[in-house]
Backbone as CSV, one residue per row, in Angstrom:
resi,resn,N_x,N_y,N_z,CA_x,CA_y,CA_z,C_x,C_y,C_z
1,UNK,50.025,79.414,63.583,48.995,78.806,62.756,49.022,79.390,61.339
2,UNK,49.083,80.698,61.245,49.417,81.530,59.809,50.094,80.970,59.063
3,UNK,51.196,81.208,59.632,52.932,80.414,59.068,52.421,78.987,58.801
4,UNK,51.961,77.983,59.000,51.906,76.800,58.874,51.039,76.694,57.368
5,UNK,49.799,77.653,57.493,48.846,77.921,56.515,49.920,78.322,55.367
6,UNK,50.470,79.204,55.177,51.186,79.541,54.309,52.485,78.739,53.931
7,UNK,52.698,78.300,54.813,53.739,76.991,54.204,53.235,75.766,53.924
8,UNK,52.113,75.220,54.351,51.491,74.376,53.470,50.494,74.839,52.185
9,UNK,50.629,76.023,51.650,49.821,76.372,50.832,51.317,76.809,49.629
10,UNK,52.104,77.051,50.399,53.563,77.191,49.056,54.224,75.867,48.890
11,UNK,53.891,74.587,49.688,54.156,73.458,49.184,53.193,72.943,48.239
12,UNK,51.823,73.083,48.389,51.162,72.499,47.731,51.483,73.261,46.128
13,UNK,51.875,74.660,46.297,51.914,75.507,44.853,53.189,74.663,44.541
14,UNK,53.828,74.458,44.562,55.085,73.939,44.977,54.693,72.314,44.070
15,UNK,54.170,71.817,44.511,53.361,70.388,43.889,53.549,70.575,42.682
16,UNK,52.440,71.376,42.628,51.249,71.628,41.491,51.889,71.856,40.315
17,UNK,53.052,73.221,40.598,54.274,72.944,39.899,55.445,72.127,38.899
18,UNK,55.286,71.314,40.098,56.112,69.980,39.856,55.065,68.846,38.773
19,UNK,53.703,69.056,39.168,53.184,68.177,39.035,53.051,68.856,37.144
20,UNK,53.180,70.059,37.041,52.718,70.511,35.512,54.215,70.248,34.520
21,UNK,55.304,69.927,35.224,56.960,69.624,34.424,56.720,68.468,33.842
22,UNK,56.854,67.858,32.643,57.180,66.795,32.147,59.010,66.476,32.673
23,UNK,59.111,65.623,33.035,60.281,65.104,33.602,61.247,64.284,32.439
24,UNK,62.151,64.270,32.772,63.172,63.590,31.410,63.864,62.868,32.191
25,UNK,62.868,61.328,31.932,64.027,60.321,32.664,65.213,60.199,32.066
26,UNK,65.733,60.607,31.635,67.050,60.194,31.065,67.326,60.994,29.104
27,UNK,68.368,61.488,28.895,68.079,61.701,27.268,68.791,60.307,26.653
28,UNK,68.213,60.278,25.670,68.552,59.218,24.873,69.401,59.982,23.408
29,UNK,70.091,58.951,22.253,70.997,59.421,21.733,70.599,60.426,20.841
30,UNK,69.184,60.226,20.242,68.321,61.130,19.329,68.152,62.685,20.281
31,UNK,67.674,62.339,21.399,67.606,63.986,22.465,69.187,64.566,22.387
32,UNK,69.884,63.331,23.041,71.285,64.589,22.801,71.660,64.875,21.443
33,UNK,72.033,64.526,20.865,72.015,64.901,19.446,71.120,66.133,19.139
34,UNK,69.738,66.337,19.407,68.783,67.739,18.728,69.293,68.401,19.485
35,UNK,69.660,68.452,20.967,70.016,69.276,22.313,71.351,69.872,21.786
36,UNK,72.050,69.538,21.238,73.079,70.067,21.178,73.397,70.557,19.839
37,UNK,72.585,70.814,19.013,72.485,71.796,18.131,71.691,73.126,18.394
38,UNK,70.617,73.202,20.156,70.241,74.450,20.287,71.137,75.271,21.080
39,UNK,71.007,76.483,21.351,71.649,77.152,22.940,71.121,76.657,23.577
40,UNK,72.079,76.779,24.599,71.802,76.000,25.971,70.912,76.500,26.854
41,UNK,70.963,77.997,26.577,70.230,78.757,27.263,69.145,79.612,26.374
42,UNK,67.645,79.787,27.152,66.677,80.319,26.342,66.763,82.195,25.896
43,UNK,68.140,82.197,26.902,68.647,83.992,26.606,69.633,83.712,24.993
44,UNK,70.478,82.577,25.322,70.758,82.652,23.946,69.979,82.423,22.707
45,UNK,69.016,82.024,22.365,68.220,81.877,21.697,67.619,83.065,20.982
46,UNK,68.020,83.746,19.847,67.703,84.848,19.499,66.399,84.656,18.342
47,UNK,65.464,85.130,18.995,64.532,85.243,18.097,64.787,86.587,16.315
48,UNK,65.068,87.735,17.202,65.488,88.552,16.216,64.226,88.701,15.033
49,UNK,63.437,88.887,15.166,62.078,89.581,14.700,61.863,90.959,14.720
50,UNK,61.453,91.349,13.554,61.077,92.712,13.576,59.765,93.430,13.947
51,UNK,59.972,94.699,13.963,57.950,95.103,14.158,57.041,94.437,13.645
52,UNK,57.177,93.819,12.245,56.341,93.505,11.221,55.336,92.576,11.724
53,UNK,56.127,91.641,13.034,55.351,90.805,13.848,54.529,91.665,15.254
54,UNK,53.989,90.923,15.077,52.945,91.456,16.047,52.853,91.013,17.678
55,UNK,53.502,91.956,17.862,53.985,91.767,19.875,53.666,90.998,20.561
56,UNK,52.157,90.206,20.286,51.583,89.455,20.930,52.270,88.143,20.415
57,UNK,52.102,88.062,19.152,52.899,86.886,18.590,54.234,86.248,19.032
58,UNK,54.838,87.403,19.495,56.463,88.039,19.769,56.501,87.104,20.908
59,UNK,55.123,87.910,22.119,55.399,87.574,22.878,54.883,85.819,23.389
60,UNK,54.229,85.334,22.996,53.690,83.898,22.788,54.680,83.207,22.284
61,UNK,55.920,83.719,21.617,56.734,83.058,20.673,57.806,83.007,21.842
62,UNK,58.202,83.968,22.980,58.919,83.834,23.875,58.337,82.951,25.036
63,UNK,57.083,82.833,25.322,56.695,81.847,26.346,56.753,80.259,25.998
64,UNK,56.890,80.187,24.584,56.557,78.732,24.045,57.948,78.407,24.382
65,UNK,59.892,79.768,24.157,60.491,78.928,24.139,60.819,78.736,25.881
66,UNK,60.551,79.415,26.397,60.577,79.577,27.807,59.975,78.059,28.544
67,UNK,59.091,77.659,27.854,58.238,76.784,28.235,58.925,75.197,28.141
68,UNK,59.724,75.377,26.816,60.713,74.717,26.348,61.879,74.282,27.033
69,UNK,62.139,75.348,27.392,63.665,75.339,28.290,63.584,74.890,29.883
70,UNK,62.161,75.122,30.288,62.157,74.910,31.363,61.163,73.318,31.445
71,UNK,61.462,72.757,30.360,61.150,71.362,30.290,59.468,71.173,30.310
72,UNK,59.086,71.989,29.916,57.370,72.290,29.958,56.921,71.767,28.848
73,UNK,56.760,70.433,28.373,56.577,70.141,27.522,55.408,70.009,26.637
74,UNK,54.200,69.419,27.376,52.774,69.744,26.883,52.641,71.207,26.666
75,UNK,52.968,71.636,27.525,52.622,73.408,27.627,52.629,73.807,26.226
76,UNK,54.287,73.596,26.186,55.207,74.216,24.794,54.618,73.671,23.654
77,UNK,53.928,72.339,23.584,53.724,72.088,22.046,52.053,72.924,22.275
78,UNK,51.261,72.852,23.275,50.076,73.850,22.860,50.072,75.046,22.406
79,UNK,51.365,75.683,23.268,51.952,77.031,22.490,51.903,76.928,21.117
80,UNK,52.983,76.195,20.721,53.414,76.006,19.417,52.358,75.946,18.040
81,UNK,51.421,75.150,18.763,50.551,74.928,17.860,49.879,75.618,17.379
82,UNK,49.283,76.688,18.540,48.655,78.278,18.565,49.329,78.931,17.312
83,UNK,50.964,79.329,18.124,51.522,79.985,16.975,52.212,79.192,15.472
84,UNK,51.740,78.328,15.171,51.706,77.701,13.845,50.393,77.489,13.256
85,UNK,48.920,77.802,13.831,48.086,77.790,13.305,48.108,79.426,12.626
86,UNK,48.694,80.563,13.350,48.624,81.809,13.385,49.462,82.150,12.135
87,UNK,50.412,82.270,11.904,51.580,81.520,11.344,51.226,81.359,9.795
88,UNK,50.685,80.305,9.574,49.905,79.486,8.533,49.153,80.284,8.211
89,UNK,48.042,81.172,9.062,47.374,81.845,8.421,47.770,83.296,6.954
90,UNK,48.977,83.869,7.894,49.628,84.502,7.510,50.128,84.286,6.464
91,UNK,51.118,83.299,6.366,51.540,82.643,5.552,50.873,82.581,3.978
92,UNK,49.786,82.249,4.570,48.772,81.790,3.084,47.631,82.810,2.870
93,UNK,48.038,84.014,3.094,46.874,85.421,2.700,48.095,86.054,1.429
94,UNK,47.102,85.679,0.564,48.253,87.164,-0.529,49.076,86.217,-1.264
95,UNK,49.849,86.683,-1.873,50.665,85.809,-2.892,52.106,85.923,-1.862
96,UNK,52.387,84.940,-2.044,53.878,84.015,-1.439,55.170,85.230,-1.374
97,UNK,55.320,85.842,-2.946,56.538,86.456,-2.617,56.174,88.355,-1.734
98,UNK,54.981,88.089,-0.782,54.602,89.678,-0.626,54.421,89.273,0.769
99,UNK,54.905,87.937,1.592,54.801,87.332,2.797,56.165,87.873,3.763
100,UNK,55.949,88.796,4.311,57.349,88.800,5.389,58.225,87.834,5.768
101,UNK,59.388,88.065,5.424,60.223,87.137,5.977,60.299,86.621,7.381
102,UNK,59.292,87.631,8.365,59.435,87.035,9.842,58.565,86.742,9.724
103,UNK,57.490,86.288,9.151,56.461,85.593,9.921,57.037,84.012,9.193
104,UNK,57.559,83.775,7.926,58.011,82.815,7.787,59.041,82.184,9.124
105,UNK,60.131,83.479,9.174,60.591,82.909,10.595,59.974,82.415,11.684
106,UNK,58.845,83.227,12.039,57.782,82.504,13.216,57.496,80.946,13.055
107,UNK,57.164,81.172,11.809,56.673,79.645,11.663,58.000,78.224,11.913
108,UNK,59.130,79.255,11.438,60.089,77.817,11.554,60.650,78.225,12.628
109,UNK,60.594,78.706,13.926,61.095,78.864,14.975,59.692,78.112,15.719
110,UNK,58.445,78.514,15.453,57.440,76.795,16.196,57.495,76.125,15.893
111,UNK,57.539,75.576,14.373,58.394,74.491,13.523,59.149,73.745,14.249
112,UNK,60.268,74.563,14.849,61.201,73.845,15.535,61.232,73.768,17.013
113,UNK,60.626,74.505,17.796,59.923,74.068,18.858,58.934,72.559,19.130
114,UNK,58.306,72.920,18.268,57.348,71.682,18.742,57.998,70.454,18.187
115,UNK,59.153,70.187,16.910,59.645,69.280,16.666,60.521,68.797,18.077
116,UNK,60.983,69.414,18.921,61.939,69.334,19.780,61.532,68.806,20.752
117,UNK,59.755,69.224,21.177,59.142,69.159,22.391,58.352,66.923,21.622
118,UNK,58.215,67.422,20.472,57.811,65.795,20.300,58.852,64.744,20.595
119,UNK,60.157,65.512,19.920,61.570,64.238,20.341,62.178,64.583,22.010
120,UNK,61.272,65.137,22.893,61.888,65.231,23.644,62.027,64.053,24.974
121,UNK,60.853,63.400,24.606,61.195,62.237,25.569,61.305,60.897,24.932
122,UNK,62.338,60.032,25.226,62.063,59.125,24.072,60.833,58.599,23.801
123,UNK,60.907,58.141,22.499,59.287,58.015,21.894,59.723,56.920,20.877
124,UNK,58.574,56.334,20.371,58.326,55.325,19.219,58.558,55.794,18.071
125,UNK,59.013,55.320,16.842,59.283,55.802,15.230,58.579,56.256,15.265
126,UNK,57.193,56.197,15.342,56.111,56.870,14.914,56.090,58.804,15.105
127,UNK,56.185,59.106,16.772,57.041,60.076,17.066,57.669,60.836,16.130
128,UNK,58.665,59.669,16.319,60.032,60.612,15.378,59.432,61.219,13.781
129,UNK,58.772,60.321,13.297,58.147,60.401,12.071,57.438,61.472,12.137
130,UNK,56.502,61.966,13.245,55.670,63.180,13.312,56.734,64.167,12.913
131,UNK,57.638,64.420,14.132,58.339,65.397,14.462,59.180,65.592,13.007
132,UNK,59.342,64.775,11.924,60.397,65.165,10.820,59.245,65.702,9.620
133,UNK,58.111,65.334,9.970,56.913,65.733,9.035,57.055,67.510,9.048
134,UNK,57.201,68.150,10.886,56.794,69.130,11.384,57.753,69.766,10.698
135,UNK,59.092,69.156,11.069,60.080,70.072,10.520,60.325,69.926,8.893
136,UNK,59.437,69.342,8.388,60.199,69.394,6.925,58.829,70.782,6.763
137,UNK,58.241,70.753,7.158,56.770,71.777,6.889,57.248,73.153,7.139
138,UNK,58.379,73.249,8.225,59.283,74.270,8.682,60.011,74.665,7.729
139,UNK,60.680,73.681,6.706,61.971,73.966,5.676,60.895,74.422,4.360
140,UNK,59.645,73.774,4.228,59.624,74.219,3.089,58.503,75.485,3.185
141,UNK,57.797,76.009,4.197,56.961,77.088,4.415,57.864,78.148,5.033
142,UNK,58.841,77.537,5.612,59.090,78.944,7.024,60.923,79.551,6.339
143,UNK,61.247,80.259,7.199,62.856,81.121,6.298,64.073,80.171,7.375
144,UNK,65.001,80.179,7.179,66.427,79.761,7.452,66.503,81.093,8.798
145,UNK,66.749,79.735,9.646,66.675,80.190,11.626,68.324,79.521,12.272
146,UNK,69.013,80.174,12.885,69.989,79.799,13.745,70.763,78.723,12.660
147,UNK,71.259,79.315,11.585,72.550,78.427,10.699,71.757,77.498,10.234
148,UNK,70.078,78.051,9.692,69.626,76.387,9.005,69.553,75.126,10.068
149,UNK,68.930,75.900,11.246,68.746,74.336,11.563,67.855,73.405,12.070
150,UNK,67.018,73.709,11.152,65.920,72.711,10.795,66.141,71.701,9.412
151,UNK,67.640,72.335,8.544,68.086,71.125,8.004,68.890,69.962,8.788
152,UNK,69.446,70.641,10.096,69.987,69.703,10.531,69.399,68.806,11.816
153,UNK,68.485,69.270,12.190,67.027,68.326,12.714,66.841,67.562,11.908
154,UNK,66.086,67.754,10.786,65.649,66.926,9.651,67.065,66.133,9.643
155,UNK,68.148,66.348,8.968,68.959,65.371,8.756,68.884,64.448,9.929
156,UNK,69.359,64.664,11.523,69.248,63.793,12.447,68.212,62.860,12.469
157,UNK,66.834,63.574,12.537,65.632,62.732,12.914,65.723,61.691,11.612
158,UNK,65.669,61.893,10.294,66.304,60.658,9.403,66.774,60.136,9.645
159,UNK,68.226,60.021,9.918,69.455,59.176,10.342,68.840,58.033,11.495
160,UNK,67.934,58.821,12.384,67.614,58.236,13.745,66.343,57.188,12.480
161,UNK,65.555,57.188,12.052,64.506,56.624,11.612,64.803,55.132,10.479
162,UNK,66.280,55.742,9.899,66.926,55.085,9.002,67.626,53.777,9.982
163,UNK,67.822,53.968,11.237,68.805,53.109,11.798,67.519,52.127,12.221
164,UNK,66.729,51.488,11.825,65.762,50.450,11.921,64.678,51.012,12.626
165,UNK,64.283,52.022,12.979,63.149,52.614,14.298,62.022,52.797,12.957
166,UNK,61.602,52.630,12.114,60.727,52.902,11.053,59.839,53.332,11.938
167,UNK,58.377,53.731,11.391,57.375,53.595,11.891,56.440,52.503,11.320
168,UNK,55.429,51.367,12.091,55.021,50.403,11.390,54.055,51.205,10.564
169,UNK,54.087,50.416,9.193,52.929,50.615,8.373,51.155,50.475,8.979
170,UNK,50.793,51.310,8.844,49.524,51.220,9.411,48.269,51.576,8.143
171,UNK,47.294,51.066,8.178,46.126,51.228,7.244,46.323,52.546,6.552
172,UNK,46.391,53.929,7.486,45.975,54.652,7.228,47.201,55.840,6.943
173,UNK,48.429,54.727,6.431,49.346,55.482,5.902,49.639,54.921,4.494
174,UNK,49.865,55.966,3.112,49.791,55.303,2.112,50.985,54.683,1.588
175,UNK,51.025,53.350,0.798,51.973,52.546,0.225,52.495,53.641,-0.907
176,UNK,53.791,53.891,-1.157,53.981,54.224,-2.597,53.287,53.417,-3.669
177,UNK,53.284,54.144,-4.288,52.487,53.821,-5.826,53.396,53.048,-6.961
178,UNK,52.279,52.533,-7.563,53.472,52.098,-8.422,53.435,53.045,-10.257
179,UNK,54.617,53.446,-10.538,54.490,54.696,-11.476,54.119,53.751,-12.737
180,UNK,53.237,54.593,-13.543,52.412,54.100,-14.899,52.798,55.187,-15.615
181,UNK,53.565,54.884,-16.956,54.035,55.499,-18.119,52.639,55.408,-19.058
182,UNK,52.420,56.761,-19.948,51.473,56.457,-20.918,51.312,55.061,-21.745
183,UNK,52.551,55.143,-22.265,52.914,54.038,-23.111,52.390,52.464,-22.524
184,UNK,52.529,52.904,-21.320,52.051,50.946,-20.257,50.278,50.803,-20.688
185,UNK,49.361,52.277,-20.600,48.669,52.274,-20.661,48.000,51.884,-22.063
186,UNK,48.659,51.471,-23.266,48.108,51.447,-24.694,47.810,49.942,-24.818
């Protein structure tokens, strides 16, 4: 009777498990493409941070990619978000050139997490459009991670957006402007 208790109580953990994985029916050409500009593995993945960061950070920054790798996808972008609100804070105390270079790294290593975890199942332009917002916020706040490559995210997720997937215009996205020279104005 024990044994039964306990094996229906490690199936159900077992579920519950299963039931918290976002699943990847299939990658599509935009997933393989980002996939194969990371390591394959979350050991290869070198964070390479110094003391300057703060252990906890360190260590939140290793569960998000953990979370990542093991296809945890909601998980990983709540992570992410944590440590890019954290991040940001940092970021923007004090004047710009007195900002550690790792916490800039932090930021473009969630930067590029959560861009990864948005393109990770196929999704609508719209999607894609988030995810190149995230990472351009990565290139121009956070430092140069694993050979720059959040330029080459950004380049992909373009390419992918450029090949007709736009996102539709919606109310509450703005039209370019149209540019007015002084001179138009006389």
């Amino acid at each position: 009777m024990q044994n039964n208790v306990l094996r229906l109580s490690w199936q159900v953990y077992l579920m519950a498990e299963d039931s918290n994985r976002d699943t990847l029916p299939g990658m599509g050409p935009l997933q393989e493409a980002l996939r194969a500009l990371l390591p394959r593995t979350k050991e290869e993945l070198k964070l390479d941070l110094s003391e300057n960061v703060h252990r906890s950070v360190l260590i939140l920054l290793q569960q998000a990619t953990n979370l990542f790798y093991e296809g945890r996808r909601s998980e990983c972008l709540q992570t992410t978000e944590a440590l890019l609100d954290y991040s940001w804070e940092k970021l923007n105390t004090g004047v710009w050139r007195d900002v550690d270079k790792d916490w800039r790294r932090v930021y473009s290593f969630s930067c590029l997490l959560k861009t990864m975890c948005l393109c990770e199942t196929p999704g609508d332009a719209t999607t894609v459009a988030a995810a190149l917002k995230v990472c351009d916020m990565g290139l121009l706040m956070g430092a140069a991670i694993l050979g720059d490559i959040l330029s080459k995210v950004a380049a992909i997720l373009q390419t992918h957006l450029l090949s007709g997937k736009r996102p539709a215009q919606g109310p509450a996205q703005e039209q370019p402007g149209i540019k007015v020279s002084w001179w138009d104005c006389r």
